[in-house]
Amino acid sequence: MLEVLDVGSNKFNGTFPCLLKNMCSLRVLVLRDNTFYGNISCPRTNIKWTKLQIFDVASNSFSGTLPNRALNAWKAMMGDGNENLDPLKISITRLCQLYYQEEIIVTIDGLEIDFVKFPTFRAIDVSHNRFEGLITETFGQLNALSVLNLLRNAFVGQIPSALGNISNLESLDLSDNELTGEIPQQLTNLTYLSFLNLSNNMLVVRIPTGNQFATFSEDAFAGIVVWPLMFWNRCRIWYCKRIDRVTVKIFPQLGERIRI
């Protein structure tokens, strides 16, 4: 059974691989950093990825809208059936390249390393594409999602208040789109939110108050609005440092080469 398909950072081109639609065991799909193009909808078909945990199509030329029908089928991102998901075993040779590596059971030089959080980790990354239209309210049903990255597309309209229902969300990046209106007060419900980037939109700069938003300083909010690259780099550094700290604990000899 195919659980992981990672063809990231190659020179593949063509349209979205709808031939995978019946791979009901698929849990990780990584197509990032290629030259795929076109719509990611699969007409007249039902994608059966009920166990999908990571959907990463960043840095391609995909376009069109995000298909609600597909999102509704991703039951694992709704928190359904977590207890039935076995740990994954993946051979990783590049540390700190993919932000979700820390959350996976990896095998390095024959040593199995258990990152126990992976069974609960969910991520959607469609950044650096040409997606357009409204951000769908369906995201609000994916309450097990940890990372949602819609950076650098052509999404329009208001930020859906339904995003405040994604109770496990830790990282939200909606920057470099064409969003308008106010930042929804409902985003203050995201008590696990550690990283937020809403920069380079046309939002009314009215910062919500309360809960997790109260932990950000005024400078942090100014950075979100004005200096997106600074904030994004902080996010990447945070992920990489978490991975490096765990690696050094397992392989102390690497500590001399990795400065934490």
Coordinates of C-alpha atoms in Angstrom, one line a residue:
M1 CA 0.0 0.0 0.0
L2 CA 1.3 3.4 -1.0
E3 CA 1.4 5.7 2.1
V4 CA 4.0 8.2 1.1
L5 CA 4.7 9.8 -2.3
D6 CA 7.5 12.4 -2.2
V7 CA 8.7 13.6 -5.6
G8 CA 9.6 17.1 -4.3
S9 CA 12.5 19.1 -5.8
N10 CA 12.7 17.4 -9.1
K11 CA 12.0 18.6 -12.7
F12 CA 8.7 16.9 -13.1
N13 CA 6.0 18.7 -15.1
G14 CA 2.5 18.1 -16.2
T15 CA -0.9 18.3 -14.6
F16 CA -2.0 17.1 -11.2
P17 CA -1.7 13.3 -10.8
C18 CA -5.4 12.4 -10.7
L19 CA -4.3 8.7 -11.3
L20 CA -3.6 8.6 -7.6
K21 CA -7.3 9.3 -6.8
N22 CA -8.0 5.7 -5.6
M23 CA -4.9 5.4 -3.4
C24 CA -7.0 5.3 -0.2
S25 CA -3.9 4.5 1.9
L26 CA -2.1 7.7 0.9
R27 CA -1.0 9.8 4.0
V28 CA 1.8 12.1 2.6
L29 CA 1.8 13.7 -0.8
V30 CA 4.7 16.0 -1.6
L31 CA 4.9 17.6 -5.1
R32 CA 6.7 20.7 -4.1
D33 CA 9.4 22.5 -6.2
N34 CA 8.5 21.1 -9.6
T35 CA 6.8 22.6 -12.6
F36 CA 3.3 21.1 -12.3
Y37 CA 0.5 23.3 -13.6
G38 CA -3.2 23.5 -14.1
N39 CA -6.1 22.8 -11.8
I40 CA -5.8 20.3 -8.9
S41 CA -9.4 19.2 -9.2
C42 CA -10.1 15.8 -10.7
P43 CA -13.3 16.1 -12.7
R44 CA -16.0 13.4 -12.4
T45 CA -13.9 11.6 -9.8
N46 CA -13.9 11.3 -6.0
I47 CA -10.5 11.4 -4.4
K48 CA -10.5 8.9 -1.6
W49 CA -7.6 10.2 0.5
T50 CA -9.3 9.8 3.8
K51 CA -6.0 9.2 5.6
L52 CA -4.1 12.1 4.1
Q53 CA -2.1 14.0 6.7
I54 CA 0.3 16.1 4.6
F55 CA -0.6 17.8 1.3
D56 CA 2.4 19.8 0.0
V57 CA 2.2 21.2 -3.6
A58 CA 4.2 24.4 -2.9
S59 CA 6.3 26.1 -5.5
N60 CA 4.6 24.9 -8.7
S61 CA 2.3 26.6 -11.2
F62 CA -1.0 25.2 -10.1
S63 CA -4.0 27.5 -10.7
G64 CA -7.8 27.6 -10.3
T65 CA -9.6 27.2 -7.0
L66 CA -9.1 24.7 -4.2
P67 CA -11.6 21.9 -4.5
N68 CA -14.1 21.7 -1.7
R69 CA -15.0 18.2 -2.5
A70 CA -11.4 17.0 -2.0
L71 CA -11.0 18.9 1.2
N72 CA -14.2 17.3 2.5
A73 CA -12.8 13.9 1.9
W74 CA -9.6 14.4 4.0
K75 CA -11.1 12.9 7.1
A76 CA -7.8 12.5 8.9
M77 CA -7.4 16.3 8.8
M78 CA -10.7 16.5 10.7
G79 CA -9.3 14.4 13.5
D80 CA -11.3 11.3 12.5
G81 CA -9.7 8.0 13.0
N82 CA -6.4 9.1 14.5
E83 CA -6.3 6.0 16.7
N84 CA -6.2 3.8 13.6
L85 CA -3.1 5.5 12.0
D86 CA 0.1 3.5 12.5
P87 CA 3.4 5.4 12.7
L88 CA 5.2 6.0 9.4
K89 CA 8.8 4.8 8.8
I90 CA 10.6 7.0 6.3
S91 CA 14.2 7.2 5.4
I92 CA 15.4 10.8 5.6
T93 CA 18.7 12.0 4.2
R94 CA 18.1 15.7 4.3
L95 CA 17.5 17.3 7.7
C96 CA 15.7 20.7 8.0
Q97 CA 14.5 20.7 4.4
L98 CA 10.9 19.9 5.1
Y99 CA 9.3 21.4 8.2
Y100 CA 7.4 18.2 9.1
Q101 CA 10.4 15.9 9.4
E102 CA 10.5 16.2 13.2
E103 CA 7.1 14.7 13.4
I104 CA 7.9 11.4 11.6
I105 CA 9.5 8.2 12.7
V106 CA 12.7 8.3 10.6
T107 CA 15.5 5.8 10.0
I108 CA 19.0 7.2 9.8
D109 CA 21.9 4.7 9.3
G110 CA 19.7 1.9 10.6
L111 CA 18.7 3.7 13.8
E112 CA 15.0 4.2 14.2
I113 CA 14.0 7.5 15.7
D114 CA 10.5 7.9 17.0
F115 CA 9.0 11.3 16.7
V116 CA 5.7 10.5 18.3
K117 CA 3.8 13.6 17.4
F118 CA 3.5 12.6 13.7
P119 CA 0.2 10.6 14.1
T120 CA -1.4 13.9 15.1
F121 CA 0.4 16.2 12.7
R122 CA -1.5 17.6 9.7
A123 CA -0.3 20.2 7.1
I124 CA -1.5 21.8 3.9
D125 CA 1.0 23.8 1.9
V126 CA -0.1 25.3 -1.4
S127 CA 2.2 28.3 -1.3
H128 CA 3.9 29.9 -4.3
N129 CA 1.3 28.9 -6.9
R130 CA -1.4 30.7 -8.8
F131 CA -4.5 29.6 -6.9
E132 CA -7.3 32.2 -6.9
G133 CA -10.8 32.8 -5.6
L134 CA -12.1 32.9 -2.1
I135 CA -10.4 31.0 0.7
T136 CA -12.9 28.2 1.3
E137 CA -14.8 28.0 4.6
T138 CA -14.2 24.2 4.4
F139 CA -10.8 24.8 6.0
G140 CA -12.7 25.4 9.2
Q141 CA -13.7 21.7 9.3
L142 CA -10.1 20.5 9.3
N143 CA -9.8 21.0 13.0
A144 CA -6.8 18.7 13.3
L145 CA -4.7 20.8 11.0
S146 CA -1.3 22.0 12.4
V147 CA 0.0 24.0 9.4
L148 CA -1.9 26.0 6.7
N149 CA 0.2 27.8 4.2
L150 CA -1.4 29.7 1.4
L151 CA 1.4 32.2 0.9
R152 CA 1.9 33.9 -2.5
N153 CA -1.2 33.1 -4.5
A154 CA -4.1 35.2 -5.8
F155 CA -6.7 34.5 -3.1
V156 CA -9.3 37.3 -2.8
G157 CA -12.0 38.3 -0.4
Q158 CA -12.1 38.2 3.4
I159 CA -10.3 35.8 5.7
P160 CA -13.0 33.3 6.7
S161 CA -13.9 33.4 10.3
A162 CA -14.2 29.6 10.1
L163 CA -10.4 29.4 10.3
G164 CA -10.9 30.1 14.0
N165 CA -12.3 26.6 14.3
I166 CA -9.0 24.9 13.4
S167 CA -8.3 24.2 17.1
N168 CA -4.9 22.6 16.6
L169 CA -3.5 25.2 14.2
E170 CA 0.1 26.2 15.0
S171 CA 1.2 28.0 11.9
L172 CA -1.0 30.2 9.5
D173 CA 0.4 32.0 6.5
L174 CA -1.9 33.9 4.2
S175 CA 0.6 36.5 3.1
D176 CA 1.1 37.9 -0.4
N177 CA -2.4 37.5 -1.6
E178 CA -5.2 40.0 -2.4
L179 CA -7.3 39.6 0.8
T180 CA -9.4 42.4 2.1
G181 CA -11.4 43.3 5.1
E182 CA -10.6 42.9 8.8
I183 CA -8.7 40.2 10.6
P184 CA -11.5 38.0 12.1
Q185 CA -11.8 38.1 15.9
Q186 CA -12.4 34.4 15.7
L187 CA -8.7 33.8 15.0
T188 CA -8.1 34.5 18.7
N189 CA -9.6 31.1 19.3
L190 CA -6.4 29.5 17.9
T191 CA -4.8 28.9 21.3
Y192 CA -1.9 26.9 19.8
L193 CA -1.0 29.5 17.1
S194 CA 2.7 30.2 17.2
F195 CA 3.3 31.8 13.8
L196 CA 1.0 34.1 11.8
N197 CA 1.8 36.0 8.6
L198 CA -0.9 38.1 7.0
S199 CA 1.4 40.6 5.3
N200 CA 1.1 42.0 1.8
N201 CA -2.6 41.9 1.5
M202 CA -5.2 44.7 1.6
L203 CA -6.4 44.1 5.1
V204 CA -7.8 46.7 7.4
V205 CA -5.1 46.7 10.1
R206 CA -7.3 46.1 13.2
I207 CA -5.5 43.6 15.4
P208 CA -7.9 41.3 17.3
T209 CA -7.4 41.1 21.0
G210 CA -7.6 38.3 23.5
N211 CA -6.2 34.8 24.1
Q212 CA -3.2 33.8 21.9
F213 CA -3.1 37.2 20.2
A214 CA -2.4 38.9 23.5
T215 CA 1.0 37.1 23.6
F216 CA 2.2 39.0 20.6
S217 CA 3.9 42.3 21.2
E218 CA 3.0 45.4 19.1
D219 CA 6.3 45.0 17.3
A220 CA 5.4 41.4 16.3
F221 CA 2.1 42.6 14.8
A222 CA 3.9 45.4 13.0
G223 CA 6.3 42.8 11.6
I224 CA 3.3 40.7 10.4
V225 CA 2.0 43.7 8.4
V226 CA 5.2 45.3 7.2
W227 CA 8.1 42.9 7.1
P228 CA 6.9 39.5 5.9
L229 CA 10.4 38.1 5.1
M230 CA 11.6 38.7 8.6
F231 CA 8.6 36.9 10.0
W232 CA 8.8 34.0 7.6
N233 CA 12.6 33.6 8.3
R234 CA 11.8 33.4 12.0
C235 CA 9.3 30.7 11.3
R236 CA 11.8 28.6 9.2
I237 CA 14.5 29.1 11.8
W238 CA 12.2 27.9 14.6
Y239 CA 11.3 24.7 12.7
C240 CA 14.9 24.0 11.9
K241 CA 16.1 24.6 15.4
R242 CA 13.5 22.1 16.7
I243 CA 14.8 19.5 14.3
D244 CA 18.4 20.2 15.1
R245 CA 17.9 20.0 18.9
V246 CA 16.3 16.6 18.6
T247 CA 19.1 15.4 16.3
V248 CA 21.9 16.5 18.6
K249 CA 20.3 14.6 21.5
I250 CA 20.3 11.4 19.4
F251 CA 23.7 12.0 17.8
P252 CA 25.8 14.1 20.3
Q253 CA 28.7 14.1 17.9
L254 CA 26.7 16.3 15.6
G255 CA 26.7 19.0 18.3
E256 CA 30.0 20.3 17.2
R257 CA 28.7 21.0 13.7
I258 CA 25.2 22.2 14.6
R259 CA 25.0 25.4 16.6
I260 CA 21.7 25.6 18.5

